PDB file of C-alpha atoms in Angstrom:
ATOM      1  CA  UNK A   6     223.179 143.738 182.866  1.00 45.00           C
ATOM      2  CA  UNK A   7     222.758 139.517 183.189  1.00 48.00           C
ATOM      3  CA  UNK A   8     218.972 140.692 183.505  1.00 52.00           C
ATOM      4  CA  UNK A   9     218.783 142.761 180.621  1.00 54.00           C
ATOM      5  CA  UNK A  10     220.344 140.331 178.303  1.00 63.00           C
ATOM      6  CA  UNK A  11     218.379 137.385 179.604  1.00 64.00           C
ATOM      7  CA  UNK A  12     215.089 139.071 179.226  1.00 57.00           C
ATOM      8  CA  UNK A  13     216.202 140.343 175.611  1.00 59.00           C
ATOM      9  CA  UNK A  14     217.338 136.666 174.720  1.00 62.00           C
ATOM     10  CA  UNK A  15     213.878 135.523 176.138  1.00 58.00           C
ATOM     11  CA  UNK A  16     212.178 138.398 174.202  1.00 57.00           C
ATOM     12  CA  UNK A  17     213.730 137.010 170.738  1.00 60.00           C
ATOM     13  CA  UNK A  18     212.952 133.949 171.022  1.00 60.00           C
ATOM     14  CA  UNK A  19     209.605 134.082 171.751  1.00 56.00           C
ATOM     15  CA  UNK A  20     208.994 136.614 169.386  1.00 60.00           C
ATOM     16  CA  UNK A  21     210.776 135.380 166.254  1.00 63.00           C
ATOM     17  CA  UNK A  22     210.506 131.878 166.551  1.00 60.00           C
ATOM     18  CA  UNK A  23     206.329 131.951 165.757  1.00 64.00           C
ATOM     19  CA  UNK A  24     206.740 134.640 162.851  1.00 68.00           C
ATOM     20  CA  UNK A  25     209.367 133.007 161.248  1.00 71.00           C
ATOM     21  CA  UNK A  26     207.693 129.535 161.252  1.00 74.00           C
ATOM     22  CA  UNK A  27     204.355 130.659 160.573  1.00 76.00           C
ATOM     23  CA  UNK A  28     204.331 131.312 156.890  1.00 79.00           C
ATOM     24  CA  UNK A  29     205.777 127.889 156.400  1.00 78.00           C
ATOM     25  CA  UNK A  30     203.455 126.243 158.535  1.00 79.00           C
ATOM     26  CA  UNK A  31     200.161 127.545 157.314  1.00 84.00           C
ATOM     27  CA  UNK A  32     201.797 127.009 153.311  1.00 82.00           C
ATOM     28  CA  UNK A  33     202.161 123.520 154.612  1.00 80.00           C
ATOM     29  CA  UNK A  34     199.176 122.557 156.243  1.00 81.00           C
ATOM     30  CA  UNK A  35     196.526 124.549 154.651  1.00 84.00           C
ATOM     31  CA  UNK A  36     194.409 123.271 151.366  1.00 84.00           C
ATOM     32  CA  UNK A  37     195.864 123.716 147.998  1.00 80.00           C
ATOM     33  CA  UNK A  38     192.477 125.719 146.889  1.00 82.00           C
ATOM     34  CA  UNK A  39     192.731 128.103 150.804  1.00 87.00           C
ATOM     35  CA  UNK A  40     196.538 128.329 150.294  1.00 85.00           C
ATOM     36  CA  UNK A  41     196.623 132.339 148.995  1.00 87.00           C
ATOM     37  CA  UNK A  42     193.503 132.974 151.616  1.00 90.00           C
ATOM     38  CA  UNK A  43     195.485 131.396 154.562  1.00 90.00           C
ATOM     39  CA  UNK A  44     198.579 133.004 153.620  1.00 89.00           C
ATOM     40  CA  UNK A  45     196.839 136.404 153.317  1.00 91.00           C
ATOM     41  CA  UNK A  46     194.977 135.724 157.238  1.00 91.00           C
ATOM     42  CA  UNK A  47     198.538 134.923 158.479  1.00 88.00           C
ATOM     43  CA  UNK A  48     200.573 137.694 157.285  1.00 88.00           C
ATOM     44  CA  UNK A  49     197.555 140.516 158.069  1.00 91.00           C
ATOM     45  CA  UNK A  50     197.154 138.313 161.754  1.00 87.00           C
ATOM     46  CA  UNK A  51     200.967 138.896 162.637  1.00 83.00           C
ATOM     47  CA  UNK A  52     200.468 142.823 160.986  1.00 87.00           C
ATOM     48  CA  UNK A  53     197.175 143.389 163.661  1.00 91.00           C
ATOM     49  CA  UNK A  54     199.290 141.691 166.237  1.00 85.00           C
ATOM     50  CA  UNK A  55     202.381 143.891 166.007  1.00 84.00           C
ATOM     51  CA  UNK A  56     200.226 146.870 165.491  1.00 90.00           C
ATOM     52  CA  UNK A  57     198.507 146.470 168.608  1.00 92.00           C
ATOM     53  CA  UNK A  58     201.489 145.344 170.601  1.00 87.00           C
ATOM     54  CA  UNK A  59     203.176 148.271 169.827  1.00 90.00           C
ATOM     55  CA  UNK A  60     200.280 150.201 170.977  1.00 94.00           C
ATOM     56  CA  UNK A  61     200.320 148.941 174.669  1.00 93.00           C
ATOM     57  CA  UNK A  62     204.314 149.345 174.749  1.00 93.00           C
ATOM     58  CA  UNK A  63     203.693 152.581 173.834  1.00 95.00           C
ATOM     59  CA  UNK A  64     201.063 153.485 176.226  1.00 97.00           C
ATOM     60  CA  UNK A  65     203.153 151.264 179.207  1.00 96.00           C
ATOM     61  CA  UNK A  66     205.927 153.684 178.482  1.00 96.00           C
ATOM     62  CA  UNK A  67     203.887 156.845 177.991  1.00 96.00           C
ATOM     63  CA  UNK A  68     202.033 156.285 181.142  1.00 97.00           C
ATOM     64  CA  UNK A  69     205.663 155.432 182.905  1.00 97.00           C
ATOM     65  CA  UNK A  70     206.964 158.434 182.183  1.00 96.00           C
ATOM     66  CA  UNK A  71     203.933 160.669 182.679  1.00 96.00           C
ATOM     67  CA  UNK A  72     203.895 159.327 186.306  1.00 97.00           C
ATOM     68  CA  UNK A  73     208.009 159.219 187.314  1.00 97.00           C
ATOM     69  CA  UNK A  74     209.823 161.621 184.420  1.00 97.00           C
ATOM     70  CA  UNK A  75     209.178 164.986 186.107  1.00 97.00           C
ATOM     71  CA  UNK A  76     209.458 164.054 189.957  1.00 97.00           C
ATOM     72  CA  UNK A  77     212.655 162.079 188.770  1.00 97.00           C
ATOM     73  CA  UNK A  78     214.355 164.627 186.842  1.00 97.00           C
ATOM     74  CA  UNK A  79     213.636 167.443 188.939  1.00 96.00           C
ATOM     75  CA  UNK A  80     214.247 165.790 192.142  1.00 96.00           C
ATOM     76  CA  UNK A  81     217.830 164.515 190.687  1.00 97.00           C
ATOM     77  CA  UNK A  82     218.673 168.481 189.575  1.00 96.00           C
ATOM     78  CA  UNK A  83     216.891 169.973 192.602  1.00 96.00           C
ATOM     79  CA  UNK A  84     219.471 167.550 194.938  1.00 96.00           C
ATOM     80  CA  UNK A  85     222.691 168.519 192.922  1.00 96.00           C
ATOM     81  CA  UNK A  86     222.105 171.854 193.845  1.00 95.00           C
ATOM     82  CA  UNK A  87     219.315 173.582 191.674  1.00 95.00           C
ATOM     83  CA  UNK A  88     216.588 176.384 193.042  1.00 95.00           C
ATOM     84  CA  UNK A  89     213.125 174.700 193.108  1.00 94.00           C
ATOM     85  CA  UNK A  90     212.516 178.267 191.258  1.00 95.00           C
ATOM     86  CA  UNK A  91     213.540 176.506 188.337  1.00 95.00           C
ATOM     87  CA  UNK A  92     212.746 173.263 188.313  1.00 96.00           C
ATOM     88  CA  UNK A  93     209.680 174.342 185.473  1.00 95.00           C
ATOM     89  CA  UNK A  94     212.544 176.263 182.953  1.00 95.00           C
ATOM     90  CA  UNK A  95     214.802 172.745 183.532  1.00 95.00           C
ATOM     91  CA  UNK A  96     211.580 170.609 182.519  1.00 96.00           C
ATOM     92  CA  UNK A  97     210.709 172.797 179.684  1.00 95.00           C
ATOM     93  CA  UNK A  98     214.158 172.860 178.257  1.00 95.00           C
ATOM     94  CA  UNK A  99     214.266 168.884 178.250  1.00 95.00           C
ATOM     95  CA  UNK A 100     211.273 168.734 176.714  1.00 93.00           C
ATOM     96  CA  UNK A 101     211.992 170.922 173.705  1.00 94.00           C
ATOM     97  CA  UNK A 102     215.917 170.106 173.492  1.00 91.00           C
ATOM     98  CA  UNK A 103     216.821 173.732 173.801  1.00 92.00           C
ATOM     99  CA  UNK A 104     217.132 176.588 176.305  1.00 91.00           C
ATOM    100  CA  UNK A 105     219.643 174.596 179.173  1.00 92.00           C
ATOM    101  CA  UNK A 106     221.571 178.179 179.214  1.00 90.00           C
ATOM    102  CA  UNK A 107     218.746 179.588 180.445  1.00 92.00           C
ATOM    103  CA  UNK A 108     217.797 177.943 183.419  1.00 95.00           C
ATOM    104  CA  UNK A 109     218.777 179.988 186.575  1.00 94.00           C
ATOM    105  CA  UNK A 110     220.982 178.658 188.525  1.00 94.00           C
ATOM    106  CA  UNK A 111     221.735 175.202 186.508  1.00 93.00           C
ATOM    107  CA  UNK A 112     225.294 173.974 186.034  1.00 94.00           C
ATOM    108  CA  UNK A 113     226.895 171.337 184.264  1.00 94.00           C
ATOM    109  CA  UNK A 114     226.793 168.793 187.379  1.00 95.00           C
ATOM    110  CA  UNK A 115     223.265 170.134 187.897  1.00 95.00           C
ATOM    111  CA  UNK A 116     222.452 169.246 184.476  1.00 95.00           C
ATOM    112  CA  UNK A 117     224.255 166.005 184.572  1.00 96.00           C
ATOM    113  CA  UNK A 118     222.460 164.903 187.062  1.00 97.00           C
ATOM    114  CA  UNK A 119     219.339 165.586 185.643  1.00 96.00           C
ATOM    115  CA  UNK A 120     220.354 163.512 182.653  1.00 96.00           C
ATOM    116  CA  UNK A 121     221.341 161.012 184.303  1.00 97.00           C
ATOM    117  CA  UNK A 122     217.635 160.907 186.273  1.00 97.00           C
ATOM    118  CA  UNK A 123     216.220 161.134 182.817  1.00 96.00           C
ATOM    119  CA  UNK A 124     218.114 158.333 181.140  1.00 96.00           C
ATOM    120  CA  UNK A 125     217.517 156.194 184.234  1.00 97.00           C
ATOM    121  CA  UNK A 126     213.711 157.027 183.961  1.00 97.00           C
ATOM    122  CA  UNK A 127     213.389 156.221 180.663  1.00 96.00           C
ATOM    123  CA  UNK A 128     215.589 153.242 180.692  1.00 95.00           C
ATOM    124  CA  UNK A 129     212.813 151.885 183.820  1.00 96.00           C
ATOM    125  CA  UNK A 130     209.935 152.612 181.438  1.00 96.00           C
ATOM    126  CA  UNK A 131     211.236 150.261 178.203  1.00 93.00           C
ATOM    127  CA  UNK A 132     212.441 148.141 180.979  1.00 92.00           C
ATOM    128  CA  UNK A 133     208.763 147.895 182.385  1.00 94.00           C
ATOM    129  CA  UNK A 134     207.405 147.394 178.558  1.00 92.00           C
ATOM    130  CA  UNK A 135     209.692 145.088 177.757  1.00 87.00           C
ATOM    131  CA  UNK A 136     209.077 143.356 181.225  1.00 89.00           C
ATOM    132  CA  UNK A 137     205.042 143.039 180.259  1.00 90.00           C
ATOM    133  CA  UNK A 138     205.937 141.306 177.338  1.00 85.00           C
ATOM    134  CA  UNK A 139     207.422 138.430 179.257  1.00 84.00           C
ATOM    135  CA  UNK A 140     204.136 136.218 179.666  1.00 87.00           C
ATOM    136  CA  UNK A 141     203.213 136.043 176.060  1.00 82.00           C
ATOM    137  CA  UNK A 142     206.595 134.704 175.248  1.00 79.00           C
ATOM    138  CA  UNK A 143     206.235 132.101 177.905  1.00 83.00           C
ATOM    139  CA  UNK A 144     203.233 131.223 175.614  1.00 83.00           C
ATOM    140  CA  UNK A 145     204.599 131.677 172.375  1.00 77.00           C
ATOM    141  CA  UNK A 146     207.427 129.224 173.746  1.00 78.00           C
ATOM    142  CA  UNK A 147     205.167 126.421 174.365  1.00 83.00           C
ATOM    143  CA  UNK A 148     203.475 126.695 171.506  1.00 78.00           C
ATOM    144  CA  UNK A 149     206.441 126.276 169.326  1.00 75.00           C
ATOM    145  CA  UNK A 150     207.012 123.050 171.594  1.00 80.00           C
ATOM    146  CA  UNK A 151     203.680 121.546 170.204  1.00 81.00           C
ATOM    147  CA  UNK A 152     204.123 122.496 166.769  1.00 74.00           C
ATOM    148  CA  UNK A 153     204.091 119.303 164.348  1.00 73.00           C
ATOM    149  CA  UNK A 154     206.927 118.946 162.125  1.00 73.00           C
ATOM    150  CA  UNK A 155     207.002 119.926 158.552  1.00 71.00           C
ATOM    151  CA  UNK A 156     210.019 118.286 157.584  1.00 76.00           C
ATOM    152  CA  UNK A 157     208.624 115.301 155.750  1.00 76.00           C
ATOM    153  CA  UNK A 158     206.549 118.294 153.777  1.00 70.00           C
ATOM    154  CA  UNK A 159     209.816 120.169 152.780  1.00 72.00           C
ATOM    155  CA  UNK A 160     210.463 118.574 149.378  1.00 76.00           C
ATOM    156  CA  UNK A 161     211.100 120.172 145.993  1.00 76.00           C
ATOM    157  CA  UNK A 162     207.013 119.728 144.865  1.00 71.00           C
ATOM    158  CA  UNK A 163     205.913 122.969 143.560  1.00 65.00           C
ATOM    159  CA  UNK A 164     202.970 123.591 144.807  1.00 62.00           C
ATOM    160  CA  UNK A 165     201.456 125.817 141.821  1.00 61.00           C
ATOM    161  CA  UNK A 166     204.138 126.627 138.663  1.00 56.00           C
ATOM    162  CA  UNK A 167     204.364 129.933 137.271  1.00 58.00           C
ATOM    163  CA  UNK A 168     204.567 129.227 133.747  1.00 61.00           C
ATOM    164  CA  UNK A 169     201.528 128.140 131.844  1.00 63.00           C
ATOM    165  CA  UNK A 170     201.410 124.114 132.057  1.00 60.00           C
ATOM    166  CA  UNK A 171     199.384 122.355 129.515  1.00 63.00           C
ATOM    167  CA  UNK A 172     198.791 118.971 131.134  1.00 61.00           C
ATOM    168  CA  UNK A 173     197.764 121.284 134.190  1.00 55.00           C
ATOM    169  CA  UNK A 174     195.018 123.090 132.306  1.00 58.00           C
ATOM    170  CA  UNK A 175     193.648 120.105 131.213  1.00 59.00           C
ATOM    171  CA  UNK A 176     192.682 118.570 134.599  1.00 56.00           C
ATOM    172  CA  UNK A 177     189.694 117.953 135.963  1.00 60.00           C
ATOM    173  CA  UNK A 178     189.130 120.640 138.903  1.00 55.00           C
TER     174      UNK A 178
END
């Protein structure tokens, strides 16, 4: 489990450590007159992002399981003791949730061992997701190395006031 945590520890890092600092550091940095526009490009940049990371976990895991679930699981029943007959009645019950009663020939170590093979497959497919995530953390790592420090920006200057400021309106733009 020193694997899984590591990797998950890695994971966090280099996943929260760029969102959280990135609405402060474009606020920061960017042009008092661009400040709503960059704000707006971050936030809908880390949206896009997430939306199509989620998209290739998905289809790592999909494809994952498409290729090892079946073989897995039925192999797993199939050595515990269950008729290759009815391997397709095990599958189909799995796959809706319902119907384990009626698989000929299934018992309860039959179908604990097919649970078992199902867990472990899915369990390898996040695994492999989570796995592929790996090198863009390396990345987002180093880039929070090389980010500049704000600090010296982090003062109590509001940057545009809410209420309606005379001596504002009356500067030249």
């Amino acid at each position: 489990m020193i694997h899984g945590n590591l990797l998950t520890e890695t994971a966090g890092i280099g996943q929260s450590g760029p969102l959280t600092l990135l609405v402060a550091l474009v606020q920061f940095t960017s042009p008092h007159a661009y400040l709503s526009t960059a704000t707006g490009l971050a936030f809908s940049a880390r949206a896009i992002g997430g939306a199509f990371g989620s998209a290739v976990l998905d289809s790592i895991i999909n494809s994952k399981l498409r290729s090892s679930y079946a073989p897995a699981v039925s192999g797993a029943a199939i050595k515990a003791g269950l008729p290759s007959s009815s391997v397709p009645a095990l599958l189909a019950a799995f796959a809706s949730g319902t119907g384990f009663s009626d698989i000929p020939g299934a018992s309860p170590a039959i179908l604990g061992a097919a649970t078992s093979a199902s867990q472990e497959t899915y369990a390898a497919a996040y695994r492999l997701a989570w796995a592929s995530i790996i090198p863009f953390v390396v990345l987002a790592i180093v880039a929070i190395i090389f980010l500049k420090g704000v600090k010296e920006l982090m003062t109590e200057h509001v940057e545009a006031t809410v209420e309606k400021d005379e001596q504002v309106e009356k500067l030249p733009v």
